[in-house]
Amino acid sequence: MKKLMILALLVTGVAWSAHAQDEKKTTIEIPQWVKNIKFSGYGMLQYQGQDPEGNHSNTFNLRLARFILDGKIGDFDWRAQIQGTNATGPGQPTVQLVDLYAEWRRFPEFKIRVGQFKRAFTYENPTHPITQGWRAYADVINNLSGFGDRTGERSSGGRDIGIQFAGDLLPNSDGRRLLHYQVGVYNGEGVNQKDMDNRKDIIGGVWVMPIKGLRVGAFGWTGSRGAMLDPLTGETRSVEKNRYAFSAEYSTGEYMFRAEYLHSQGWGAAKAANNVREIDYSKGDKADGWYAFGIVPVIKSKLHAKARYQCYRSSKEWSSAKTSYEVGVNYFFTKNLEAHLEYARINDRSLAKHNYNMVDVELDFRF
């Protein structure tokens, strides 16, 4: 009997121990920063056809795929974003890290962002590729705002590595802030690249918001791209980047109107984007361009009509101008699935026959 009692006590003790362990497992607390992590992403599928003389093409294209992790730790927000695209150049598909940053956001008047992120230049640069609403960012944005940059840096979606300070000031009686500022210090080489000449790019912008939906601003950029081959001397040197932009935008409800002018001083590369590092003196050391567009609802939350005019001059001469006149529609199946249809009449003065047509169709989705 004594042995049986001892055995019963042992069994009971083991049972209680297992139960306690199970209880302990079920009460493990998940850290708040883990709960704050959000996974999202989007894809952009494209068909594009164009008919420049002697170079007709039509093709299906995987324009973009992105996978995003967002989170919050205390007063810091953070983001990590990976991109897959075949748009960096002919035969150059790539998967790369495009965003990796943390931002201290305790005060709206003063925020600090560190890592790899969008440069503080122009309104269009930080706009989401889907909500931007067109077959591509404007040509002048692509060339002078660090996408497929004039200086030949690899396609970087307007991003660089550095630190940025920004804030919103002067709240009115409704709490809406009337003045925004931002200034950043960057390597000047684009995504996932170290500084090649130990000189930093400094980019800043400021805008006022006198009425709800309207903002009018200006931007400045001074810096360089290092290790550029000079074909005249055979040596490598830095190429200056001195740029400015003027911007205006009005956005309310489903209406969006925006116009920007950009100017650049500094030699360009023999070819934009693709990580080219040879100076091309034939283009001159100045370039500029502008665009203006409007997107308006035809059927609320379903169908938008759009029109855009844009021009980019790679040597700030009319003989180098590429001008586009574009119209189209955006149709929303749901808030996370939309189709874009666009027709463009393009005048490219670098071609023997200047005028040609382009048709673009996209299916874009978010998750």
Coordinates of C-alpha atoms in Angstrom, one line a residue, residues 47-309:
Y47 CA 2.0 45.1 -72.2
Q48 CA 3.6 47.8 -74.3
G49 CA 3.8 48.5 -78.0
Q50 CA 5.5 51.3 -79.9
D51 CA 6.4 52.0 -83.5
P52 CA 9.5 54.3 -83.9
E53 CA 10.8 53.9 -87.5
G54 CA 13.0 50.8 -87.8
N55 CA 12.5 49.8 -84.2
H56 CA 8.9 48.6 -83.8
S57 CA 8.2 46.5 -80.7
N58 CA 5.4 45.0 -78.7
T59 CA 6.0 42.9 -75.6
F60 CA 4.5 41.7 -72.3
N61 CA 6.6 42.8 -69.4
L62 CA 6.8 42.2 -65.6
R63 CA 7.2 45.8 -64.7
L64 CA 7.6 45.4 -60.9
A65 CA 7.1 43.1 -57.9
R66 CA 7.8 44.3 -54.4
F67 CA 7.6 42.6 -51.0
I68 CA 7.5 44.9 -47.9
L69 CA 7.9 44.6 -44.2
D70 CA 6.8 47.6 -42.0
G71 CA 7.1 47.8 -38.3
K72 CA 7.2 50.0 -35.2
I73 CA 9.5 49.9 -32.2
G74 CA 8.7 52.6 -29.7
D75 CA 9.1 56.0 -31.4
F76 CA 10.7 54.4 -34.4
D77 CA 9.1 53.2 -37.6
W78 CA 11.1 50.9 -39.9
R79 CA 10.8 49.4 -43.4
A80 CA 12.5 46.7 -45.4
Q81 CA 11.5 46.4 -49.1
I82 CA 12.7 44.0 -51.8
Q83 CA 12.1 44.5 -55.5
G84 CA 12.1 42.2 -58.5
T85 CA 12.1 43.8 -61.9
N86 CA 13.5 43.5 -65.4
A87 CA 13.4 47.2 -66.0
T88 CA 17.0 48.1 -65.2
G89 CA 18.1 47.5 -68.7
P90 CA 18.2 45.0 -71.6
G91 CA 19.0 41.6 -70.3
Q92 CA 19.5 42.8 -66.8
P93 CA 16.7 41.3 -64.6
T94 CA 17.4 41.9 -60.9
V95 CA 16.2 41.3 -57.4
Q96 CA 17.5 43.8 -55.0
L97 CA 17.0 45.5 -51.6
V98 CA 15.5 49.0 -52.3
D99 CA 14.4 50.2 -48.9
L100 CA 15.9 49.6 -45.5
Y101 CA 15.5 52.4 -43.0
A102 CA 14.4 53.4 -39.6
E103 CA 12.7 56.8 -38.7
W104 CA 12.3 58.5 -35.4
R105 CA 8.9 60.0 -35.4
R106 CA 8.2 61.2 -31.9
F107 CA 7.5 64.8 -33.0
P108 CA 5.9 65.9 -36.2
E109 CA 8.1 69.0 -36.3
F110 CA 11.3 67.0 -36.4
K111 CA 11.8 63.5 -37.7
I112 CA 15.1 61.6 -38.5
R113 CA 15.4 58.9 -41.1
V114 CA 18.5 56.7 -41.5
G115 CA 19.2 54.0 -44.1
Q116 CA 18.3 53.6 -47.7
F117 CA 15.2 55.4 -48.9
K118 CA 13.8 57.9 -51.4
R119 CA 15.9 61.1 -52.0
A120 CA 14.3 64.3 -50.8
F121 CA 13.8 65.7 -54.3
T122 CA 10.6 66.5 -56.2
Y123 CA 7.0 65.5 -55.4
E124 CA 6.8 62.6 -58.0
N125 CA 9.9 60.8 -56.7
P126 CA 8.3 59.4 -53.5
T127 CA 5.0 58.7 -55.1
H128 CA 3.9 55.0 -55.1
P129 CA 4.3 53.5 -58.6
I130 CA 0.7 52.4 -58.7
T131 CA -0.9 55.6 -57.4
Q132 CA 1.4 57.6 -59.7
G133 CA -1.0 56.4 -62.3
W134 CA 1.1 56.3 -65.5
R135 CA 3.1 53.8 -67.6
A136 CA 6.2 55.2 -66.0
Y137 CA 7.4 58.2 -64.0
A138 CA 8.0 61.3 -66.2
D139 CA 11.2 61.2 -68.3
V140 CA 12.6 64.2 -66.4
I141 CA 12.1 62.4 -63.1
N142 CA 13.7 59.3 -64.4
N143 CA 16.8 61.2 -65.6
L144 CA 17.2 63.9 -63.0
S145 CA 15.8 62.5 -59.8
G146 CA 17.9 59.4 -59.4
F147 CA 15.9 56.7 -61.2
G148 CA 17.8 55.8 -64.4
D149 CA 20.0 58.9 -63.7
R150 CA 21.7 61.0 -66.3
T151 CA 25.0 60.4 -64.5
G152 CA 24.7 56.7 -65.3
E153 CA 24.1 55.3 -61.8
R154 CA 22.2 52.0 -61.8
S155 CA 18.4 52.2 -61.7
S156 CA 17.6 53.0 -58.1
G157 CA 14.0 54.2 -58.0
G158 CA 15.1 57.6 -56.8
R159 CA 16.8 56.2 -53.7
D160 CA 20.2 56.5 -52.0
I161 CA 21.9 55.7 -48.6
G162 CA 22.0 58.5 -46.0
I163 CA 20.3 60.4 -43.3
Q164 CA 17.3 62.8 -43.6
F165 CA 15.7 65.4 -41.3
A166 CA 12.1 66.5 -42.0
G167 CA 9.2 68.0 -40.3
D168 CA 5.9 69.9 -40.6
L169 CA 5.5 73.3 -38.9
L170 CA 2.9 76.1 -38.4
P171 CA -0.3 74.3 -37.5
N172 CA -3.4 76.3 -38.2
S173 CA -6.6 76.5 -36.1
D174 CA -7.7 73.1 -37.6
G175 CA -4.4 71.5 -36.8
R176 CA -3.4 71.3 -40.5
R177 CA 0.3 72.2 -40.8
L178 CA 1.2 74.9 -43.4
L179 CA 4.9 74.4 -43.9
H180 CA 7.0 71.3 -44.6
Y181 CA 10.8 71.0 -44.8
Q182 CA 13.2 68.1 -45.5
V183 CA 17.0 67.9 -46.0
G184 CA 19.1 64.8 -46.5
V185 CA 22.8 63.8 -46.8
Y186 CA 23.5 60.9 -49.1
N187 CA 26.4 58.9 -50.6
G188 CA 25.4 60.1 -54.1
E189 CA 25.8 56.7 -55.8
G190 CA 22.3 55.2 -55.7
V191 CA 21.0 51.9 -54.1
N192 CA 23.3 49.5 -52.3
Q193 CA 26.4 51.5 -53.2
K194 CA 29.2 53.0 -51.1
D195 CA 30.4 56.5 -51.6
M196 CA 33.0 56.5 -54.4
D197 CA 34.6 59.9 -53.8
N198 CA 34.0 60.6 -50.1
R199 CA 31.8 63.6 -51.1
K200 CA 28.2 63.6 -50.0
D201 CA 25.1 64.8 -51.9
I202 CA 23.0 67.3 -50.0
I203 CA 19.4 67.5 -51.1
G204 CA 16.6 69.7 -49.5
G205 CA 13.1 70.8 -50.1
V206 CA 10.5 73.1 -48.7
W207 CA 6.8 73.6 -49.5
V208 CA 3.9 75.6 -48.2
M209 CA 0.3 74.3 -48.0
P210 CA -1.9 77.4 -47.9
I211 CA -5.2 75.6 -48.5
K212 CA -6.1 72.0 -48.0
G213 CA -4.9 69.8 -50.9
L214 CA -2.5 72.4 -52.4
R215 CA 1.2 72.4 -51.9
V216 CA 3.8 74.6 -53.7
G217 CA 7.5 74.0 -53.2
A218 CA 11.1 74.1 -54.3
F219 CA 14.0 71.7 -54.1
G220 CA 17.8 71.9 -54.4
W221 CA 20.5 69.3 -54.9
T222 CA 24.3 69.6 -54.8
G223 CA 26.7 66.7 -55.0
S224 CA 28.7 64.4 -57.2
R225 CA 29.1 60.9 -58.6
G226 CA 32.6 59.5 -58.2
A227 CA 34.9 57.2 -60.2
M228 CA 33.7 58.4 -63.6
L229 CA 36.0 57.7 -66.5
D230 CA 37.2 60.8 -68.4
P231 CA 37.6 59.8 -72.1
L232 CA 39.8 62.8 -72.8
T233 CA 42.4 61.9 -70.1
G234 CA 41.8 58.3 -69.4
E235 CA 41.6 59.1 -65.7
T236 CA 38.7 58.8 -63.3
R237 CA 37.2 61.8 -61.5
S238 CA 34.0 63.0 -60.0
V239 CA 31.1 64.5 -61.9
E240 CA 29.1 67.4 -60.4
K241 CA 25.4 67.2 -59.8
N242 CA 23.8 70.7 -59.2
R243 CA 20.1 70.6 -59.6
Y244 CA 16.9 72.4 -58.6
A245 CA 13.2 71.8 -59.1
F246 CA 10.0 73.8 -58.7
S247 CA 6.8 71.9 -57.9
A248 CA 3.1 72.4 -57.5
E249 CA 0.3 69.9 -56.8
Y250 CA -3.4 70.0 -56.0
S251 CA -5.0 66.8 -54.7
T252 CA -8.4 66.4 -53.3
G253 CA -10.7 63.4 -53.2
E254 CA -10.1 61.5 -56.5
Y255 CA -8.8 64.6 -58.3
M256 CA -5.0 65.0 -58.8
F257 CA -3.1 67.7 -60.7
R258 CA 0.7 68.1 -60.6
A259 CA 3.4 70.0 -62.5
E260 CA 7.2 70.1 -61.9
Y261 CA 10.2 71.7 -63.6
L262 CA 13.7 70.3 -63.1
H263 CA 17.1 71.6 -64.1
S264 CA 20.5 69.9 -63.9
Q265 CA 24.1 71.2 -64.3
G266 CA 26.9 68.6 -64.5
W267 CA 28.2 66.2 -67.1
G268 CA 26.2 63.1 -67.9
A269 CA 27.3 59.5 -68.7
A270 CA 27.4 57.9 -72.1
K271 CA 24.3 56.1 -71.2
A272 CA 21.7 56.7 -68.5
A273 CA 21.3 54.1 -65.8
N274 CA 22.9 50.6 -66.0
N275 CA 25.9 51.7 -63.8
V276 CA 27.8 53.3 -66.7
R277 CA 30.8 55.3 -65.5
E278 CA 32.1 57.0 -68.7
I279 CA 31.5 60.8 -69.2
D280 CA 29.8 61.9 -72.4
Y281 CA 30.9 65.4 -73.2
S282 CA 28.8 65.5 -76.4
K283 CA 25.6 66.1 -74.4
G284 CA 26.8 69.2 -72.7
D285 CA 26.7 69.8 -69.0
K286 CA 23.1 71.0 -68.7
A287 CA 19.7 69.2 -68.9
D288 CA 16.2 70.1 -68.0
G289 CA 12.6 69.0 -68.3
W290 CA 9.1 69.4 -67.1
Y291 CA 5.7 67.6 -67.0
A292 CA 2.1 68.4 -66.1
F293 CA -0.8 66.0 -65.6
G294 CA -4.4 65.7 -64.4
I295 CA -6.3 62.7 -63.3
V296 CA -10.0 63.1 -62.6
P297 CA -12.9 60.7 -61.8
V298 CA -15.4 59.8 -64.4
I299 CA -17.2 57.2 -62.3
K300 CA -16.5 57.7 -58.6
S301 CA -14.2 55.0 -57.2
K302 CA -14.3 53.1 -60.5
L303 CA -13.1 55.0 -63.6
H304 CA -10.5 57.8 -63.9
A305 CA -9.5 59.7 -67.0
K306 CA -6.0 61.2 -67.3
A307 CA -3.9 63.4 -69.6
R308 CA -0.2 64.2 -69.3
Y309 CA 2.3 66.5 -71.2

